[in-house]
PDB file of C-alpha atoms in Angstrom:
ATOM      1  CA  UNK K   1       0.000   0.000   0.000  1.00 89.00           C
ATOM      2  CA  UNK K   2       1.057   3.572  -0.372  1.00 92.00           C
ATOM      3  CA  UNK K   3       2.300   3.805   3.225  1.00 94.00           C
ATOM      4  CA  UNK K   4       4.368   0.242   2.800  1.00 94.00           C
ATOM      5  CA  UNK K   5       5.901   3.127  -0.161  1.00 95.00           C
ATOM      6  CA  UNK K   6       6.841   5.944   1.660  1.00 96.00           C
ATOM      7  CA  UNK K   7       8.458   3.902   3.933  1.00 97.00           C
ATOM      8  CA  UNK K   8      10.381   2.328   1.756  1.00 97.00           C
ATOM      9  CA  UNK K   9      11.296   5.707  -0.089  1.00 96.00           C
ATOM     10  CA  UNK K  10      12.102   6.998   3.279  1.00 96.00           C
ATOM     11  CA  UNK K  11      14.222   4.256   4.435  1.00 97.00           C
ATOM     12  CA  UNK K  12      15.361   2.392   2.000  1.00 97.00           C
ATOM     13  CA  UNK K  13      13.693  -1.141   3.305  1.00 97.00           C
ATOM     14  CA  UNK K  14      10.323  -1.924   3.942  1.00 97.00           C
ATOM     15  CA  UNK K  15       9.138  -4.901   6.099  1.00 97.00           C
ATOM     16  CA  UNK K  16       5.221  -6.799   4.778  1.00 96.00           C
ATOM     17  CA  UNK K  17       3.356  -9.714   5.909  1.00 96.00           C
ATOM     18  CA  UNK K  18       2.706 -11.927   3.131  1.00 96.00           C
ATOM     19  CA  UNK K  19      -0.968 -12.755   4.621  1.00 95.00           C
ATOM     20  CA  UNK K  20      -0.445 -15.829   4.834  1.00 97.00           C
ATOM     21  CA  UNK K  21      -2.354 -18.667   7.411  1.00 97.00           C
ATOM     22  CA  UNK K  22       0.411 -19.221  10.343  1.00 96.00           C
ATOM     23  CA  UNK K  23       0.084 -22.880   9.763  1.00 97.00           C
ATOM     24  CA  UNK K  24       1.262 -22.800   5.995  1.00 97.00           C
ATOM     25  CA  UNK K  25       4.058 -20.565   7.001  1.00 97.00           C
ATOM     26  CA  UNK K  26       5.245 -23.312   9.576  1.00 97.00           C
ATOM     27  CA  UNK K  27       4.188 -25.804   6.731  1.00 97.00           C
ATOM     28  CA  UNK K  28       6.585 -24.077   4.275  1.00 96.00           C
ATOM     29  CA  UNK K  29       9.669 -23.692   6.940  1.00 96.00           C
ATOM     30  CA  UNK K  30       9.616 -27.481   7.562  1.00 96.00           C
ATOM     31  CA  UNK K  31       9.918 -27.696   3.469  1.00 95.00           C
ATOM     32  CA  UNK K  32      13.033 -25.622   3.449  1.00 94.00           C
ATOM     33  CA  UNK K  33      14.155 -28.068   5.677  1.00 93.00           C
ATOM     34  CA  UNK K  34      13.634 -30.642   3.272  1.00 93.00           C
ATOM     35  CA  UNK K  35      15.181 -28.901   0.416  1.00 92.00           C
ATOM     36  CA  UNK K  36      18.292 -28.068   1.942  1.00 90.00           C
ATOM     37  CA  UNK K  37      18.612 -31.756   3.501  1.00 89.00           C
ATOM     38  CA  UNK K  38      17.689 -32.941  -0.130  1.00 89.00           C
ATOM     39  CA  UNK K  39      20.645 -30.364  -1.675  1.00 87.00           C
ATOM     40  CA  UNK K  40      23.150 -32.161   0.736  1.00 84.00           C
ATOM     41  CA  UNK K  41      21.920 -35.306  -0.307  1.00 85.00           C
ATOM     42  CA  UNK K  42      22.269 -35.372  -3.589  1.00 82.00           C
ATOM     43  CA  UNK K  43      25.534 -33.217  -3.806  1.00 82.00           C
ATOM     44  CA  UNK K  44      23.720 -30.333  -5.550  1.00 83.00           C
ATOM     45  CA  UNK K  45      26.427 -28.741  -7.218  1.00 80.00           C
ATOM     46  CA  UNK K  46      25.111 -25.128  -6.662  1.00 80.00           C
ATOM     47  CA  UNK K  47      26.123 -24.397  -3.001  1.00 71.00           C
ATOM     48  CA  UNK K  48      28.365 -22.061  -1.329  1.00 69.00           C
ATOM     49  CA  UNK K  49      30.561 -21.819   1.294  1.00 67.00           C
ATOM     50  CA  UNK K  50      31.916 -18.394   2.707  1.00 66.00           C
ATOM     51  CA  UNK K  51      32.933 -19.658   6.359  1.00 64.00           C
ATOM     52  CA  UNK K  52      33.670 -23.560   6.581  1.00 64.00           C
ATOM     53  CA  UNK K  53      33.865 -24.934  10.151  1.00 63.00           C
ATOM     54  CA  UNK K  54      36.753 -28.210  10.597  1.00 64.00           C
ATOM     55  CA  UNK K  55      33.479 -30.476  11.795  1.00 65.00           C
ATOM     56  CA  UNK K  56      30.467 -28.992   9.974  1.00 65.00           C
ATOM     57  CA  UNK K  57      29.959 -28.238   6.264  1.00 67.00           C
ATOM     58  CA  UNK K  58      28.305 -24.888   6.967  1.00 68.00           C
ATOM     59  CA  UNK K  59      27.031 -24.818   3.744  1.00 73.00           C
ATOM     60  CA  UNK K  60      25.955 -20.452   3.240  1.00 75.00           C
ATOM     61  CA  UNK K  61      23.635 -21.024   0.605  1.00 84.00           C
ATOM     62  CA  UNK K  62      22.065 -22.726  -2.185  1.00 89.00           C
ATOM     63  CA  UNK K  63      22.079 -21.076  -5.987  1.00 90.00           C
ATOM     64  CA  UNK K  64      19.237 -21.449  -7.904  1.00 88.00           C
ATOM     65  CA  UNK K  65      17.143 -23.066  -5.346  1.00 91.00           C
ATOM     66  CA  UNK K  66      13.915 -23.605  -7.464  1.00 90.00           C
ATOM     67  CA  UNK K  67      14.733 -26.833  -9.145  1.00 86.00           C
ATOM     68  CA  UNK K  68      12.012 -29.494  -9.163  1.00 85.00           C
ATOM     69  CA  UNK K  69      14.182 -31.821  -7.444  1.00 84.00           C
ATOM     70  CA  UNK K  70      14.688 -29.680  -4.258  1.00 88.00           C
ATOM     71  CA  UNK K  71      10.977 -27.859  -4.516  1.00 89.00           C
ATOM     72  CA  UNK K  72       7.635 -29.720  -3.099  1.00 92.00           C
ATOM     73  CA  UNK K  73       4.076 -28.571  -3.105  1.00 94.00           C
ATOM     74  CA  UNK K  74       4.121 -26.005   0.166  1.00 95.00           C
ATOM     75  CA  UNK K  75       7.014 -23.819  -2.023  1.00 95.00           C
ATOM     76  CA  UNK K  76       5.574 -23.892  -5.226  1.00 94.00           C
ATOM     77  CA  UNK K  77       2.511 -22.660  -3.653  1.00 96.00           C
ATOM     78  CA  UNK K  78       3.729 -20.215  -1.168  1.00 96.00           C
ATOM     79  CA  UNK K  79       5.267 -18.238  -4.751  1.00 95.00           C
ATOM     80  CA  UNK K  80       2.236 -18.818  -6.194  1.00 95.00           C
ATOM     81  CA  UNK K  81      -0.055 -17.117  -3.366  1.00 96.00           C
ATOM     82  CA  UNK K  82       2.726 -14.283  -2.775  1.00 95.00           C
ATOM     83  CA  UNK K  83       2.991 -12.820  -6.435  1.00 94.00           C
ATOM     84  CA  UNK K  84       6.349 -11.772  -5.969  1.00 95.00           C
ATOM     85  CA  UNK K  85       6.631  -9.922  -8.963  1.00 94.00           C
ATOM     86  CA  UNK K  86       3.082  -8.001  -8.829  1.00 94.00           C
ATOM     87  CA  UNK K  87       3.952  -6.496  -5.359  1.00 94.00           C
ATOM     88  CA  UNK K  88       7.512  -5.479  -7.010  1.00 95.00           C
ATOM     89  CA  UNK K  89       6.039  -3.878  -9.671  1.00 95.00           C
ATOM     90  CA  UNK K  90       3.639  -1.952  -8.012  1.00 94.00           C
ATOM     91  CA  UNK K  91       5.912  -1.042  -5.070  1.00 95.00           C
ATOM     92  CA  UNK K  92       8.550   0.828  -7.935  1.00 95.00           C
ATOM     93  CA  UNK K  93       5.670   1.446 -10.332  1.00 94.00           C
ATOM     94  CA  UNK K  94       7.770  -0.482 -12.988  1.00 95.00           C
ATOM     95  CA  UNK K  95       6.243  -2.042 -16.460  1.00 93.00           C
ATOM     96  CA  UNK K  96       7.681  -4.971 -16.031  1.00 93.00           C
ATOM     97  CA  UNK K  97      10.313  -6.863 -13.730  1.00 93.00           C
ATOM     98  CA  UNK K  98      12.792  -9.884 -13.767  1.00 92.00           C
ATOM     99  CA  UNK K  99      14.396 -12.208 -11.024  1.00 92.00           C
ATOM    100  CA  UNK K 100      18.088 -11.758 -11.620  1.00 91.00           C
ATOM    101  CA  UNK K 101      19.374 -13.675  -8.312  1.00 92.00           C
ATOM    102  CA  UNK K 102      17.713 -16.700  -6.643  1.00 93.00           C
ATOM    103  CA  UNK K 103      19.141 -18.061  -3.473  1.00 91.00           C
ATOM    104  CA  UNK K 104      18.629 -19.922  -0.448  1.00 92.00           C
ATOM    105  CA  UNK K 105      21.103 -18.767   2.836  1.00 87.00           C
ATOM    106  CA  UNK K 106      21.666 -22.292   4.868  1.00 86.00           C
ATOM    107  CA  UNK K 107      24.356 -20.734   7.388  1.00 77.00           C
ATOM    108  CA  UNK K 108      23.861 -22.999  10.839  1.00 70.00           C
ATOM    109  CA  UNK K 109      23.952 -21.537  14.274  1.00 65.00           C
ATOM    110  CA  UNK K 110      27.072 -19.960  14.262  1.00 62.00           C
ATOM    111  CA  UNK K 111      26.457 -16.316  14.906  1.00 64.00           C
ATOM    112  CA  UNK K 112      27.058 -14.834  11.493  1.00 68.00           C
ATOM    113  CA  UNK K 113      27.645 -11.513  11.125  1.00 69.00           C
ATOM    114  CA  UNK K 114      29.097 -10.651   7.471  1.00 73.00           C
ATOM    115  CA  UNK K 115      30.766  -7.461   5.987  1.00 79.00           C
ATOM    116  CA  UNK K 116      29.330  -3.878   5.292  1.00 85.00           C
ATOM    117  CA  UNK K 117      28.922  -3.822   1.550  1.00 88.00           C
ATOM    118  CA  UNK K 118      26.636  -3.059  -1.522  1.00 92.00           C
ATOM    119  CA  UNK K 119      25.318  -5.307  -4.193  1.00 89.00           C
ATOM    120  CA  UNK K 120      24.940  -2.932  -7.290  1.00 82.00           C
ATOM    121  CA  UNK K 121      27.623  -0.133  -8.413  1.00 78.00           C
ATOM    122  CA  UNK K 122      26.614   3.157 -10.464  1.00 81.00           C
ATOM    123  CA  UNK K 123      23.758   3.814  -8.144  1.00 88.00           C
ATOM    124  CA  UNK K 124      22.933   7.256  -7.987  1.00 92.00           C
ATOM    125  CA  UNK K 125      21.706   7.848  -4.420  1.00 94.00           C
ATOM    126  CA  UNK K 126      17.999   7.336  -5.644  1.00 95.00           C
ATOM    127  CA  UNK K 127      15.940   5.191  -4.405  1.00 95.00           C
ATOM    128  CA  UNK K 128      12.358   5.589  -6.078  1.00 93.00           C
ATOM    129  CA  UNK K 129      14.135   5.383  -9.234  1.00 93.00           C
ATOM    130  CA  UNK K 130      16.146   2.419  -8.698  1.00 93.00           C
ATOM    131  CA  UNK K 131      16.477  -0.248 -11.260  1.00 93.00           C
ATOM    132  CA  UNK K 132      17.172  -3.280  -8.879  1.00 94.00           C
ATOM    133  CA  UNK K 133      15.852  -4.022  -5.214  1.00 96.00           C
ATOM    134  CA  UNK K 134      16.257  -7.061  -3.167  1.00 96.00           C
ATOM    135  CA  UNK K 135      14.326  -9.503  -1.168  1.00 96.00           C
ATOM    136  CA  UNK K 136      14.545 -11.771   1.836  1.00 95.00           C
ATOM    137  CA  UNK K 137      11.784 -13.652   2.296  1.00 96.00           C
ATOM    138  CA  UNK K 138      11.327 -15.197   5.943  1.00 95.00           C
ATOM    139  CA  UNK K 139       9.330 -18.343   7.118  1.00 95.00           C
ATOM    140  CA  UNK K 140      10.988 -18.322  10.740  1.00 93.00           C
ATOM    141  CA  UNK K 141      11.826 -14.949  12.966  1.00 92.00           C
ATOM    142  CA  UNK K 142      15.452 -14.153  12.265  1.00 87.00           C
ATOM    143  CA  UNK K 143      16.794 -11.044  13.770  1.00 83.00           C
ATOM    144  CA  UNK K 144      19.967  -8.933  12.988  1.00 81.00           C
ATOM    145  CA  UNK K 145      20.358  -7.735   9.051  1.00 89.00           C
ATOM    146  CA  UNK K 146      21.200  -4.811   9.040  1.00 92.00           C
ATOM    147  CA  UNK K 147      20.680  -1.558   6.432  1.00 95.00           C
ATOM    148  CA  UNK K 148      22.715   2.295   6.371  1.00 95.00           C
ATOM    149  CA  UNK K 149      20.508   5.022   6.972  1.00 97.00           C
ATOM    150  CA  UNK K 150      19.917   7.030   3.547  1.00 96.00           C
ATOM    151  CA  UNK K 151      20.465   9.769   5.684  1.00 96.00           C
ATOM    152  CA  UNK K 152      24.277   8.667   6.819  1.00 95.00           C
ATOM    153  CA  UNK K 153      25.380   7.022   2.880  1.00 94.00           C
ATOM    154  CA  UNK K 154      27.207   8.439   0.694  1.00 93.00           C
ATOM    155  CA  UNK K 155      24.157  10.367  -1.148  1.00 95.00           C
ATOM    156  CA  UNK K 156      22.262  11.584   1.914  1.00 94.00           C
ATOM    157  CA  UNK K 157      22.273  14.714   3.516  1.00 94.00           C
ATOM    158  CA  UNK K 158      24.258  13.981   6.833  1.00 95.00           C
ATOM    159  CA  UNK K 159      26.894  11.405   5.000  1.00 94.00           C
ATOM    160  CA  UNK K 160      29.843   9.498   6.974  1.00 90.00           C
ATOM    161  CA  UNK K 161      30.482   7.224   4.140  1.00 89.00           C
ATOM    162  CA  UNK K 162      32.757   8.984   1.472  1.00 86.00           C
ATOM    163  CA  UNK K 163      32.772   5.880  -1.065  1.00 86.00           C
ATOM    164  CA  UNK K 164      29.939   5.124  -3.331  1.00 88.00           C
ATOM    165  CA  UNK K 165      32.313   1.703  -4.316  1.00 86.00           C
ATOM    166  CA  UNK K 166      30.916  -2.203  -3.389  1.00 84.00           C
ATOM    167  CA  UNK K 167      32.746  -2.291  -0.319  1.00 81.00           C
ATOM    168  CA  UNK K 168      33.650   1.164   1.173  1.00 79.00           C
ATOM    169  CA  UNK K 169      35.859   0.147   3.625  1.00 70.00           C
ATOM    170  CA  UNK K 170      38.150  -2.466   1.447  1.00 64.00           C
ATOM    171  CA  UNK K 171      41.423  -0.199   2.905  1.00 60.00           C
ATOM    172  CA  UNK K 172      40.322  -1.054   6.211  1.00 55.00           C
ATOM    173  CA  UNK K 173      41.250  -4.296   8.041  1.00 52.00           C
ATOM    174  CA  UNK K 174      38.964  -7.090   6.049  1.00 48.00           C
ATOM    175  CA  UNK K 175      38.976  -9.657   8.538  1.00 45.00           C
ATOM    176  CA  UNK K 176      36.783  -8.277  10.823  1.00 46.00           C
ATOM    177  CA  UNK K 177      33.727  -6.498   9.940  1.00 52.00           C
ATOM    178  CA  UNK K 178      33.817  -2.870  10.655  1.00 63.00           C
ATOM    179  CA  UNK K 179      32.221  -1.149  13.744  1.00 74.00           C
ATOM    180  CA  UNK K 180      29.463   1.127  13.165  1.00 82.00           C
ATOM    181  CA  UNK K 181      27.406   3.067  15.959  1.00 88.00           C
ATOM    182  CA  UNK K 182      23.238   1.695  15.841  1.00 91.00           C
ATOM    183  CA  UNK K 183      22.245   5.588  15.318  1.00 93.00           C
ATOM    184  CA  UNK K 184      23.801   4.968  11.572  1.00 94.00           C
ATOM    185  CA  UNK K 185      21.357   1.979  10.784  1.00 95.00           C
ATOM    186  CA  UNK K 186      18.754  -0.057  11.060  1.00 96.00           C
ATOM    187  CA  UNK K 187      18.532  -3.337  12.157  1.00 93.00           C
ATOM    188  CA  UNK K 188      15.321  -5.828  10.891  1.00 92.00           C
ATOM    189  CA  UNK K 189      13.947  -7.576  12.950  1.00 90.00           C
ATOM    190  CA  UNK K 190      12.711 -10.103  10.395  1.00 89.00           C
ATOM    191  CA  UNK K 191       8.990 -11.771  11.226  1.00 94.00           C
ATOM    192  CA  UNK K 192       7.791 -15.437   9.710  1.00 95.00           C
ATOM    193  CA  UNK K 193       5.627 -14.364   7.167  1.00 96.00           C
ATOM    194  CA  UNK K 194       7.141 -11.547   6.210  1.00 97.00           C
ATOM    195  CA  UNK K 195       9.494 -10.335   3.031  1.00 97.00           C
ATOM    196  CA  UNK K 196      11.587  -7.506   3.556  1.00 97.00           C
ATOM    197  CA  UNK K 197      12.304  -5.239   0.264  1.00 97.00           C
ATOM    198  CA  UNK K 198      15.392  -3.212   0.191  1.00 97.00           C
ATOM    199  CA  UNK K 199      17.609  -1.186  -2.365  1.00 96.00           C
ATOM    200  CA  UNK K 200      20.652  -2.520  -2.750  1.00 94.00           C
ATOM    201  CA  UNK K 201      22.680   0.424  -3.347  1.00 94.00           C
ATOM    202  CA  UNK K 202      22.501   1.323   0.411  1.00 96.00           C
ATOM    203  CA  UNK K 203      24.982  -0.034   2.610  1.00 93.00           C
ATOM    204  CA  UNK K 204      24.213  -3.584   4.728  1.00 92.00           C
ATOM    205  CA  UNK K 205      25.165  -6.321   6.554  1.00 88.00           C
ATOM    206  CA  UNK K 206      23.956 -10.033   6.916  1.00 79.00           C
ATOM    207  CA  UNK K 207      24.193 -10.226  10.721  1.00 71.00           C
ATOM    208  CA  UNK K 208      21.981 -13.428  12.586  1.00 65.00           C
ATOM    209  CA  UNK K 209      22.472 -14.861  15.796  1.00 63.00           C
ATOM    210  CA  UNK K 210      20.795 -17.908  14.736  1.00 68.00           C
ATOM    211  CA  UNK K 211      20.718 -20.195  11.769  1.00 76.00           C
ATOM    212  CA  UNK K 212      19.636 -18.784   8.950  1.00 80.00           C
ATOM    213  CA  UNK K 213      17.157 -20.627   6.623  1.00 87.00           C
ATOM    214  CA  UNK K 214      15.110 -17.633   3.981  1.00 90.00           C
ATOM    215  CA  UNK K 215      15.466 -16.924   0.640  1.00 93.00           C
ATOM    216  CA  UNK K 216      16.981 -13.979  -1.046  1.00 94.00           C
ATOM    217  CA  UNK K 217      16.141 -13.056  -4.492  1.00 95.00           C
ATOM    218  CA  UNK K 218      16.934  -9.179  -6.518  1.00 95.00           C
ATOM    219  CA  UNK K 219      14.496  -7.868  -8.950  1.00 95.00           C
ATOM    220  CA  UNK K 220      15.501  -6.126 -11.594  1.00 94.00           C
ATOM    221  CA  UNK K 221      13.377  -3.750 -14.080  1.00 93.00           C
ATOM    222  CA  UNK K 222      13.483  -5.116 -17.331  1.00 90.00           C
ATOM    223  CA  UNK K 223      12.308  -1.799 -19.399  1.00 83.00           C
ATOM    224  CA  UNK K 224      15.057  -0.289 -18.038  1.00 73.00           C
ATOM    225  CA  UNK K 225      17.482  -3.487 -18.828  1.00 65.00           C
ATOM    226  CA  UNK K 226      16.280  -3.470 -22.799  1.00 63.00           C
ATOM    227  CA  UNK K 227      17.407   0.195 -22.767  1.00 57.00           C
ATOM    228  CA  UNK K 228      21.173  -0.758 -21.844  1.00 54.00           C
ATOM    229  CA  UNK K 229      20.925   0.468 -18.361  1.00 48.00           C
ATOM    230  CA  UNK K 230      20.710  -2.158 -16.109  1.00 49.00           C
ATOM    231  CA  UNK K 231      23.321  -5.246 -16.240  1.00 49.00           C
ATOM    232  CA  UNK K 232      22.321  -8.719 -15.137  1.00 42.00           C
ATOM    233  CA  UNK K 233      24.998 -10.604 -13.654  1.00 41.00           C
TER     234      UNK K 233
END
């Protein structure tokens, strides 16, 4: 709705219930359990590992997460009740929109708390007239992403960050992630049920102090692709 709009001009993110019955939501969290058990099981070749662990796989995430041989019936329904693409359409009043990233994060409990970065370059600051935004769908509370304050980046009126690049802080020490103070973002607290939208231009940070189990998927706006100014990766 308009207001889900204005917050999500305003901020950068906006958090919506999907409407769905609780019970379907639970039914649809014990199928990503399923699929990501299936992955491991048959060695789907389409998984990724960013922090192993000597006695546990810790797989991150899965690529491409929609085949037939990891999906069942709860999944293909839960994307057929949402209508993904409608709401992103009419959230950035584009024609016409395209999935240009599918993926499943898998990360066990281990606390995981990644780096501050971007996912798109050439951004201009603007966020109504973006040509990408990203998802995270969530079937289970998970707490801890977290997002820059427009206000604070590099375009906004009160900026700290003087880079516009990927990762702003590659001359800093890349080990560790850098330390920010919580007035200079927000942290999601993300609801079963819910899909969080967010422009991925800002500045963020995949923080959880849990496992992790939701999909993440960016949308990109194909009218603007045909004209040469988006690139797909």
């Amino acid at each position: 709705n308009q207001s889900d709009r204005d917050h999500f001009i305003e901020h950068g993110w906006v958090q919506v219930s999907m409407d769905l019955e609780k019970l379907f939501v639970e039914q649809c969290y014990e199928s990503l359990k399923r699929l990501k058990l299936k992955a491991q099981e048959n060695n789907y070749p389409l998984g990724r590992i960013y922090y192993p662990h000597l006695f546990n796989l810790n797989q991150a995430a899965i690529e491409a997460p929609f085949k037939r041989l990891l999906l069942d019936d709860n999944l293909v329904q839960l994307f057929k009740k949402i209508k993904l693409g409608g709401a992103i359409r009419d959230l950035m009043k584009w024609e016409s929109c395209g999935c240009q990233l599918a993926r499943l994060f898998t990360m066990n409990n281990f606390n995981y708390r990644g780096h501050w970065h971007r996912d798109s370059s050439g951004w201009d600051g603007n966020i109504e007239g973006a040509s990408t935004v990203q998802v995270s769908i969530y079937l289970e509370d998970q707490d801890g992403f977290r997002i820059w304050k427009p206000e604070y980046d590099y375009w906004g009126n009160n900026p700290i960050i003087r880079s516009n690049d990927i990762k702003p802080f590659a001359s800093s020490d890349e080990v560790l992630p850098v330390r920010a103070e919580q007035k200079f973002f927000d942290t999601i607290e993300g609801k079963a049920g819910s899909i969080l939208i967010f422009s991925p231009g800002l500045l963020h940070q995949g923080s959880c102090s849990s496992k992790r189990l939701d999909f993440h998927m960016r949308f990109a706006n194909l009218s603007m692709y045909e004209k040469g100014s988006v690139e797909l990766d």
